[in-house]
Short mmCIF file of C-alpha atoms and ligand atoms in Angstrom, two decimals:
data_model
loop_
_atom_site.label_atom_id
_atom_site.label_comp_id
_atom_site.label_asym_id
_atom_site.label_seq_id
_atom_site.Cartn_x
_atom_site.Cartn_y
_atom_site.Cartn_z
CA MET A 1 -40.03 52.36 -26.83
CA GLY A 2 -43.11 50.66 -28.20
CA LEU A 3 -41.81 46.51 -26.77
CA ASP A 4 -40.18 45.06 -23.63
CA PHE A 5 -38.72 41.63 -24.79
CA ASN A 6 -37.70 39.40 -22.25
CA LEU A 7 -35.21 36.43 -22.96
CA LEU A 8 -36.58 33.49 -20.86
CA ASN A 9 -33.68 31.30 -21.28
CA THR A 10 -31.03 30.95 -23.97
CA THR A 11 -29.74 27.58 -25.50
CA GLU A 12 -25.92 26.46 -26.38
CA SER A 13 -26.49 26.36 -30.00
CA GLY A 14 -28.04 30.09 -29.45
CA GLY A 15 -31.98 29.19 -30.04
CA ARG A 16 -34.04 31.77 -27.47
CA ARG A 17 -37.27 31.11 -25.73
CA GLY A 18 -38.81 35.01 -25.08
CA GLN A 19 -41.94 37.09 -25.37
CA LEU A 20 -42.07 40.21 -27.07
CA SER A 21 -44.45 42.79 -24.87
CA LEU A 22 -46.25 44.39 -27.75
CA PRO A 23 -49.54 47.24 -26.96
CA HIS A 24 -51.79 44.44 -28.12
CA ARG A 25 -50.09 41.06 -27.03
CA VAL A 26 -47.92 39.32 -24.85
CA VAL A 27 -45.41 37.25 -28.17
CA GLU A 28 -44.46 34.05 -27.67
CA THR A 29 -40.86 33.97 -29.17
CA PRO A 30 -39.80 32.29 -31.06
CA VAL A 31 -43.42 32.72 -33.02
CA PHE A 32 -44.28 32.18 -36.84
CA MET A 33 -46.24 34.98 -38.37
CA PRO A 34 -48.92 34.17 -41.11
CA VAL A 35 -49.65 36.79 -43.42
CA GLY A 36 -52.13 39.02 -43.63
CA THR A 37 -51.85 40.66 -46.74
CA ALA A 38 -54.86 42.86 -47.48
CA GLY A 39 -56.05 42.72 -43.94
CA THR A 40 -57.34 39.41 -44.41
CA VAL A 41 -54.67 35.97 -44.26
CA LYS A 42 -56.26 35.39 -47.25
CA ALA A 43 -59.63 32.51 -46.62
CA VAL A 44 -59.46 32.30 -42.63
CA PRO A 45 -61.58 34.58 -40.51
CA GLN A 46 -60.24 36.02 -37.54
CA ASP A 47 -61.83 34.18 -34.75
CA VAL A 48 -59.98 30.87 -36.28
CA LEU A 49 -56.34 31.94 -36.41
CA GLU A 50 -57.17 33.23 -32.43
CA THR A 51 -58.35 29.67 -31.93
CA LEU A 52 -55.45 28.28 -33.88
CA GLY A 53 -52.92 30.28 -31.69
CA ALA A 54 -51.79 32.82 -33.85
CA GLU A 55 -50.60 35.74 -32.04
CA LEU A 56 -48.94 38.34 -34.16
CA ILE A 57 -50.10 38.47 -37.91
CA LEU A 58 -49.00 40.45 -40.93
CA GLY A 59 -50.75 43.10 -42.72
CA ASN A 60 -49.13 44.49 -46.07
CA THR A 61 -48.67 48.07 -46.48
CA TYR A 62 -48.21 48.93 -50.10
CA HIS A 63 -51.61 47.20 -50.08
CA LEU A 64 -53.48 48.35 -47.72
CA TYR A 65 -52.53 52.29 -48.87
CA LEU A 66 -53.93 51.29 -52.39
CA ARG A 67 -56.68 49.70 -51.38
CA PRO A 68 -58.96 51.00 -48.67
CA GLY A 69 -55.88 53.67 -48.23
CA HIS A 70 -54.24 53.88 -45.38
CA ASP A 71 -56.58 57.74 -44.19
CA ALA A 72 -59.78 55.69 -44.33
CA ILE A 73 -58.39 53.18 -41.82
CA ARG A 74 -57.49 55.81 -39.86
CA ARG A 75 -60.46 56.96 -39.71
CA MET A 76 -61.87 53.87 -38.42
CA GLY A 77 -59.57 53.25 -35.81
CA GLY A 78 -56.99 52.08 -36.97
CA LEU A 79 -55.97 48.69 -38.19
CA HIS A 80 -57.17 46.08 -35.61
CA ARG A 81 -60.53 47.85 -35.07
CA PHE A 82 -61.09 47.95 -38.76
CA ILE A 83 -60.04 44.30 -39.00
CA ALA A 84 -61.57 43.44 -35.87
CA TRP A 85 -57.98 41.61 -34.57
CA PRO A 86 -56.96 42.10 -30.99
CA ARG A 87 -54.01 40.44 -30.63
CA ALA A 88 -50.88 41.78 -32.22
CA MET A 89 -49.58 43.37 -36.18
CA LEU A 90 -46.79 44.35 -37.58
CA THR A 91 -46.86 45.78 -41.17
CA ASP A 92 -43.82 45.33 -43.64
CA SER A 93 -42.95 49.01 -45.29
CA GLY A 94 -44.42 48.54 -49.17
CA GLY A 95 -41.20 48.57 -50.21
CA PHE A 96 -41.20 45.05 -51.37
CA GLN A 97 -44.90 45.18 -53.21
CA VAL A 98 -43.20 48.16 -55.03
CA PHE A 99 -40.35 46.76 -55.87
CA SER A 100 -41.64 43.37 -56.55
CA LEU A 101 -45.87 44.26 -57.92
CA SER A 102 -46.23 47.41 -58.92
CA GLN A 103 -45.11 49.37 -62.71
CA LEU A 104 -42.61 51.67 -64.07
CA ARG A 105 -40.76 51.92 -60.91
CA LYS A 106 -38.34 55.06 -60.83
CA VAL A 107 -36.42 54.86 -57.87
CA SER A 108 -33.63 57.91 -56.94
CA ASP A 109 -32.71 58.79 -53.57
CA GLU A 110 -35.91 60.43 -52.42
CA GLY A 111 -37.63 57.81 -52.87
CA VAL A 112 -39.33 55.23 -55.22
CA ARG A 113 -42.42 56.96 -58.28
CA PHE A 114 -44.45 54.05 -58.86
CA ARG A 115 -47.99 53.18 -60.91
CA SER A 116 -50.68 50.36 -58.94
CA HIS A 117 -50.68 47.25 -60.31
CA LEU A 118 -54.73 47.95 -59.84
CA ASP A 119 -55.26 50.83 -61.87
CA GLY A 120 -52.36 52.05 -63.02
CA SER A 121 -52.60 55.59 -61.40
CA SER A 122 -49.19 56.60 -60.30
CA HIS A 123 -48.12 57.13 -56.58
CA PHE A 124 -44.75 58.45 -54.92
CA PHE A 125 -43.31 56.51 -51.93
CA THR A 126 -40.56 57.93 -49.75
CA PRO A 127 -39.20 57.08 -45.90
CA GLU A 128 -41.35 59.69 -44.37
CA HIS A 129 -44.27 58.04 -46.76
CA SER A 130 -43.99 55.02 -45.28
CA MET A 131 -44.07 55.89 -41.85
CA ASP A 132 -46.53 57.95 -42.28
CA VAL A 133 -48.86 55.29 -43.47
CA GLN A 134 -48.06 52.56 -41.23
CA ILE A 135 -48.13 54.77 -38.29
CA ALA A 136 -52.18 55.45 -39.61
CA LEU A 137 -52.70 51.72 -39.70
CA GLY A 138 -51.26 51.56 -36.51
CA ALA A 139 -49.61 47.73 -36.36
CA ASP A 140 -47.82 47.02 -32.73
CA ILE A 141 -45.04 46.88 -35.05
CA ALA A 142 -43.93 48.98 -37.95
CA MET A 143 -40.94 48.33 -40.88
CA ALA A 144 -38.07 51.26 -41.59
CA PHE A 145 -38.72 51.15 -45.47
CA ASP A 146 -35.91 49.53 -47.43
CA GLU A 147 -34.92 48.26 -51.12
CA CYS A 148 -34.84 44.34 -51.16
CA THR A 149 -31.86 43.40 -53.15
CA GLU A 150 -32.80 40.92 -55.92
CA TYR A 151 -30.94 37.93 -56.15
CA PRO A 152 -28.12 37.90 -57.81
CA ALA A 153 -26.51 41.11 -57.49
CA ASP A 154 -23.14 41.38 -58.25
CA ARG A 155 -21.43 43.73 -55.59
CA PRO A 156 -21.85 47.40 -57.09
CA ARG A 157 -25.20 46.96 -57.48
CA ALA A 158 -25.56 45.13 -53.56
CA GLN A 159 -23.65 47.75 -52.67
CA GLU A 160 -25.49 51.04 -54.10
CA SER A 161 -29.06 48.90 -52.86
CA LEU A 162 -27.15 49.14 -49.14
CA ARG A 163 -26.64 52.35 -49.41
CA LEU A 164 -30.05 53.60 -50.54
CA THR A 165 -31.82 51.20 -47.33
CA MET A 166 -29.41 52.71 -45.05
CA ALA A 167 -30.45 56.25 -45.41
CA TRP A 168 -33.47 55.24 -46.31
CA ALA A 169 -33.33 53.33 -42.65
CA ARG A 170 -32.17 56.71 -40.93
CA ARG A 171 -35.04 58.81 -42.83
CA SER A 172 -37.51 56.02 -41.06
CA LEU A 173 -36.38 56.30 -38.09
CA ASP A 174 -36.20 60.11 -37.76
CA HIS A 175 -39.51 60.29 -39.06
CA PHE A 176 -41.05 57.88 -37.14
CA ARG A 177 -39.44 59.07 -33.89
CA ALA A 178 -41.40 62.71 -34.88
CA HIS A 179 -44.59 61.36 -35.40
CA ARG A 180 -45.46 58.05 -33.79
CA ASP A 181 -47.51 59.30 -31.01
CA GLU A 182 -49.87 59.65 -33.95
CA VAL A 183 -50.34 56.12 -33.74
CA PRO A 184 -54.59 55.79 -34.17
CA TRP A 185 -55.61 54.12 -31.38
CA LEU A 186 -52.50 56.18 -28.75
CA GLY A 187 -53.92 59.17 -27.18
CA GLU A 188 -54.09 61.26 -23.90
CA ASP A 189 -57.31 59.24 -23.04
CA ARG A 190 -57.07 56.30 -26.29
CA VAL A 191 -56.12 53.03 -24.99
CA PRO A 192 -55.80 49.91 -27.80
CA PRO A 193 -59.27 50.00 -28.97
CA VAL A 194 -59.96 46.32 -29.25
CA SER A 195 -57.70 44.59 -26.20
CA PRO A 196 -57.50 46.07 -23.24
CA LEU A 197 -53.95 47.01 -21.74
CA ARG A 198 -51.71 44.23 -21.29
CA PRO A 199 -52.16 43.41 -17.69
CA GLY A 200 -49.91 45.06 -15.50
CA GLY A 201 -48.52 46.52 -18.38
CA GLU A 202 -47.99 50.69 -19.14
CA GLN A 203 -49.45 52.12 -22.50
CA ARG A 204 -46.95 51.63 -25.46
CA GLY A 205 -46.98 53.12 -28.94
CA GLN A 206 -45.39 51.53 -31.98
CA SER A 207 -42.26 50.05 -32.65
CA LEU A 208 -40.09 50.23 -35.56
CA PHE A 209 -37.71 47.44 -36.83
CA GLY A 210 -34.41 48.16 -38.81
CA ILE A 211 -33.88 45.70 -42.32
CA VAL A 212 -30.22 44.50 -42.70
CA GLN A 213 -29.80 43.86 -46.24
CA GLY A 214 -26.35 43.71 -48.03
CA GLY A 215 -27.55 40.77 -50.81
CA MET A 216 -24.82 37.64 -50.44
CA TYR A 217 -21.86 39.90 -49.26
CA GLN A 218 -21.26 39.19 -46.34
CA ASP A 219 -19.16 42.11 -44.96
CA LEU A 220 -21.93 44.22 -46.87
CA ARG A 221 -24.44 42.38 -44.12
CA ARG A 222 -21.90 43.17 -41.62
CA GLU A 223 -21.63 47.21 -42.03
CA SER A 224 -25.56 47.34 -42.43
CA ALA A 225 -25.69 45.69 -39.08
CA GLU A 226 -23.30 47.81 -37.58
CA ARG A 227 -24.86 50.78 -38.82
CA LEU A 228 -28.73 50.35 -38.15
CA VAL A 229 -27.47 49.18 -33.95
CA GLU A 230 -25.86 52.65 -34.12
CA MET A 231 -29.35 54.23 -35.53
CA ASP A 232 -30.96 51.79 -32.14
CA PHE A 233 -34.05 50.39 -33.39
CA ASP A 234 -36.61 48.20 -31.17
CA GLY A 235 -35.54 45.08 -33.37
CA TYR A 236 -33.49 43.73 -36.43
CA ALA A 237 -35.01 42.09 -39.51
CA ILE A 238 -32.77 40.16 -42.17
CA GLY A 239 -34.16 41.31 -45.64
CA GLY A 240 -33.03 40.21 -48.45
CA LEU A 241 -33.37 36.63 -48.32
CA SER A 242 -36.13 34.10 -50.21
CA VAL A 243 -35.29 35.50 -53.23
CA GLY A 244 -34.36 32.84 -55.58
CA GLU A 245 -30.32 31.90 -53.72
CA PRO A 246 -29.51 28.77 -53.00
CA ARG A 247 -30.30 27.29 -49.37
CA GLU A 248 -26.93 27.20 -47.84
CA LEU A 249 -26.80 30.85 -48.75
CA THR A 250 -29.97 31.70 -47.24
CA LEU A 251 -28.48 29.97 -43.64
CA GLU A 252 -24.91 30.86 -44.28
CA THR A 253 -26.51 34.89 -44.33
CA ILE A 254 -28.73 34.05 -41.01
CA SER A 255 -25.61 32.62 -39.07
CA ARG A 256 -23.46 34.88 -40.08
CA VAL A 257 -25.79 38.08 -39.70
CA LEU A 258 -27.59 36.67 -36.23
CA PRO A 259 -24.66 37.30 -33.76
CA MET A 260 -24.03 40.65 -35.07
CA LEU A 261 -27.34 41.99 -33.97
CA PRO A 262 -28.03 42.27 -29.98
CA ALA A 263 -28.87 39.94 -28.30
CA ASP A 264 -31.36 41.35 -26.38
CA LYS A 265 -33.56 42.53 -28.92
CA PRO A 266 -35.84 40.15 -31.14
CA ARG A 267 -34.26 39.38 -34.35
CA TYR A 268 -36.84 38.53 -37.46
CA VAL A 269 -36.12 36.73 -40.20
CA MET A 270 -38.35 37.83 -42.92
CA GLY A 271 -40.17 35.74 -46.37
CA VAL A 272 -38.83 32.40 -44.88
CA GLY A 273 -39.46 29.21 -45.18
CA TYR A 274 -40.30 25.33 -44.96
CA PRO A 275 -41.58 23.46 -42.66
CA ASP A 276 -37.82 22.92 -41.86
CA GLU A 277 -36.49 26.22 -41.86
CA ILE A 278 -38.71 27.66 -39.36
CA GLU A 279 -37.56 25.44 -36.93
CA GLN A 280 -34.17 25.33 -38.14
CA TYR A 281 -33.81 29.00 -38.27
CA ALA A 282 -35.84 29.10 -34.64
CA ARG A 283 -33.18 26.94 -32.86
CA MET A 284 -30.18 29.22 -33.84
CA GLY A 285 -31.66 32.15 -31.95
CA VAL A 286 -34.43 34.07 -35.15
CA ASP A 287 -37.33 35.45 -32.88
CA MET A 288 -39.63 36.27 -35.79
CA MET A 289 -40.35 34.58 -39.19
CA ASP A 290 -43.48 35.11 -41.63
CA CYS A 291 -44.21 33.09 -45.02
CA VAL A 292 -46.62 33.27 -47.63
CA LEU A 293 -45.95 29.63 -48.45
CA PRO A 294 -48.52 28.21 -45.58
CA THR A 295 -51.15 29.96 -46.91
CA ARG A 296 -50.51 30.34 -50.87
CA ALA A 297 -49.29 26.51 -51.22
CA ALA A 298 -52.97 25.18 -49.60
CA ARG A 299 -54.49 27.46 -52.19
CA HIS A 300 -53.03 25.24 -54.27
CA GLY A 301 -54.08 22.09 -52.81
CA LEU A 302 -50.48 21.56 -51.52
CA LEU A 303 -50.94 20.66 -47.17
CA PHE A 304 -47.48 20.37 -45.31
CA THR A 305 -47.84 17.13 -42.97
CA SER A 306 -45.93 15.17 -40.17
CA GLU A 307 -46.00 12.47 -43.03
CA GLY A 308 -44.45 15.40 -45.98
CA ARG A 309 -46.02 17.14 -48.67
CA VAL A 310 -49.53 16.19 -49.46
CA ASN A 311 -50.89 17.35 -53.13
CA ILE A 312 -54.96 16.60 -52.22
CA LYS A 313 -55.41 17.55 -55.83
CA ALA A 314 -54.12 13.53 -56.27
CA ALA A 315 -56.07 10.79 -57.60
CA ARG A 316 -55.11 8.79 -54.98
CA TYR A 317 -57.32 10.56 -52.49
CA ALA A 318 -60.12 10.19 -54.27
CA GLU A 319 -61.60 8.00 -51.54
CA ASP A 320 -59.31 7.98 -49.12
CA GLN A 321 -61.22 8.05 -45.49
CA GLY A 322 -57.63 9.41 -43.81
CA PRO A 323 -57.51 12.68 -41.83
CA PRO A 324 -55.26 15.39 -44.09
CA ASP A 325 -52.50 14.12 -41.49
CA PRO A 326 -53.59 11.63 -38.85
CA ALA A 327 -50.72 13.59 -36.24
CA CYS A 328 -52.27 16.73 -36.67
CA ASN A 329 -55.02 17.92 -34.16
CA CYS A 330 -56.43 20.89 -36.00
CA MET A 331 -59.54 21.75 -36.44
CA VAL A 332 -59.68 20.51 -39.90
CA CYS A 333 -57.83 16.94 -39.44
CA ARG A 334 -60.22 16.32 -36.20
CA ARG A 335 -63.29 16.11 -38.75
CA TYR A 336 -62.12 15.64 -43.05
CA SER A 337 -60.86 13.46 -44.72
CA ARG A 338 -58.47 13.68 -47.72
CA ALA A 339 -61.33 12.74 -50.13
CA TYR A 340 -63.24 15.49 -49.30
CA LEU A 341 -60.35 18.63 -49.02
CA ARG A 342 -59.94 16.57 -52.57
CA HIS A 343 -63.72 16.89 -53.64
CA LEU A 344 -63.94 20.43 -52.84
CA MET A 345 -60.16 21.47 -54.42
CA GLN A 346 -61.36 19.46 -57.78
CA ALA A 347 -65.38 21.03 -57.73
CA GLY A 348 -63.24 24.90 -57.42
CA GLU A 349 -65.51 25.41 -54.37
CA ALA A 350 -64.48 28.03 -51.59
CA LEU A 351 -63.83 26.12 -48.35
CA SER A 352 -60.96 24.34 -49.94
CA ALA A 353 -58.74 27.20 -49.72
CA THR A 354 -60.45 27.62 -46.12
CA LEU A 355 -60.13 23.69 -44.75
CA ASN A 356 -56.75 23.89 -46.36
CA THR A 357 -54.80 27.02 -45.61
CA ILE A 358 -56.01 26.20 -41.64
CA HIS A 359 -54.58 22.97 -41.70
CA ASN A 360 -51.59 24.28 -42.78
CA LEU A 361 -51.33 27.25 -41.06
CA ALA A 362 -52.13 24.81 -37.56
CA TYR A 363 -49.36 22.94 -39.21
CA TYR A 364 -46.83 25.75 -38.62
CA LEU A 365 -48.18 27.16 -35.34
CA GLY A 366 -47.73 23.53 -33.85
CA ILE A 367 -43.79 23.29 -35.22
CA MET A 368 -43.31 26.73 -33.34
CA GLU A 369 -45.36 25.68 -30.42
CA ARG A 370 -42.96 22.51 -30.15
CA VAL A 371 -39.86 24.42 -30.61
CA ARG A 372 -40.63 26.93 -27.62
CA LYS A 373 -41.42 24.00 -25.41
CA SER A 374 -38.13 21.80 -26.53
CA LEU A 375 -35.72 25.65 -25.84
CA ALA A 376 -37.63 26.42 -22.24
CA ALA A 377 -36.25 22.82 -21.05
CA GLY A 378 -32.88 24.17 -22.89
CA GLY A 379 -32.30 21.92 -26.24
ZN1 ZN B 401 -54.14 19.71 -39.57
#
């Protein structure tokens, strides 16, 4: 097993306070994971992420496979060492980007042939290849190769997509189990290269999570969950959400699928959400979430604050000497004014993305910290 999941407390409404012990970090859950697409959480240096309290960040397999390439990253000791990030990482399977970014996709039971969005070159991804790439990258957690069912999808389409995802989950798991000891930082005399082993812990390898699909059909979701649990993954994700469906449907799907998953394994909802959503889902018993929203919105000048959303480009902030968020104690809010952030945005300065993103991440990570304290206190 690649991880230990220690549940410290469960509330009446199902919220869980836990600790996820990974090779590079003991992660406090529920956790929000900033998205580090191509080996960087856009515009934010790794030491600042550490200061903000980020414990687990994402890397996108599709992007890293295309550039600089997983073999190059393996030769350099894996993704942690390459990007100088000593804490925990998770890589997605590449599936989502293959389906959303690449061109001329051709899907078969064997895998997906696609053309790179960078240079049009042809590539073929199979569950086995996704595992090989993710093992070479060497994140603490890898994800099974799946097809993210689009919304809306009629029932036959959702059923066919689920059939593929379940077959790929089995193949992902089998290949992962056969090759997991090839992770670059795990060897007879090698330890995780950047950080020391966690205190008192034995050396552990990567973990693999399965992904529940099934579109918005609850019986297909149940079938998906049951079959994955039978395969016995290290953790379970709920995928295929935040793909354009109404918010009530996201909530309903999460609340129905959570009880189908084993209580003693981590549960990860992929690609959500707005600040109030991540709090709500964490209180329902979701242990892990990731979303590009705080980082992407920041680059467009949208700040999440205790006073609601602030569009920093607005003219009314031109001479506003107040902090971006009066209730926020982050390094940006302590030092800079709304007027200055607006000016940086207007002037197209590179610092704009950095400062906006730091605040938004501090806001998201702060929400989760408050939720963890609240869950620990029983509510
Ligand atoms: Zn702030």
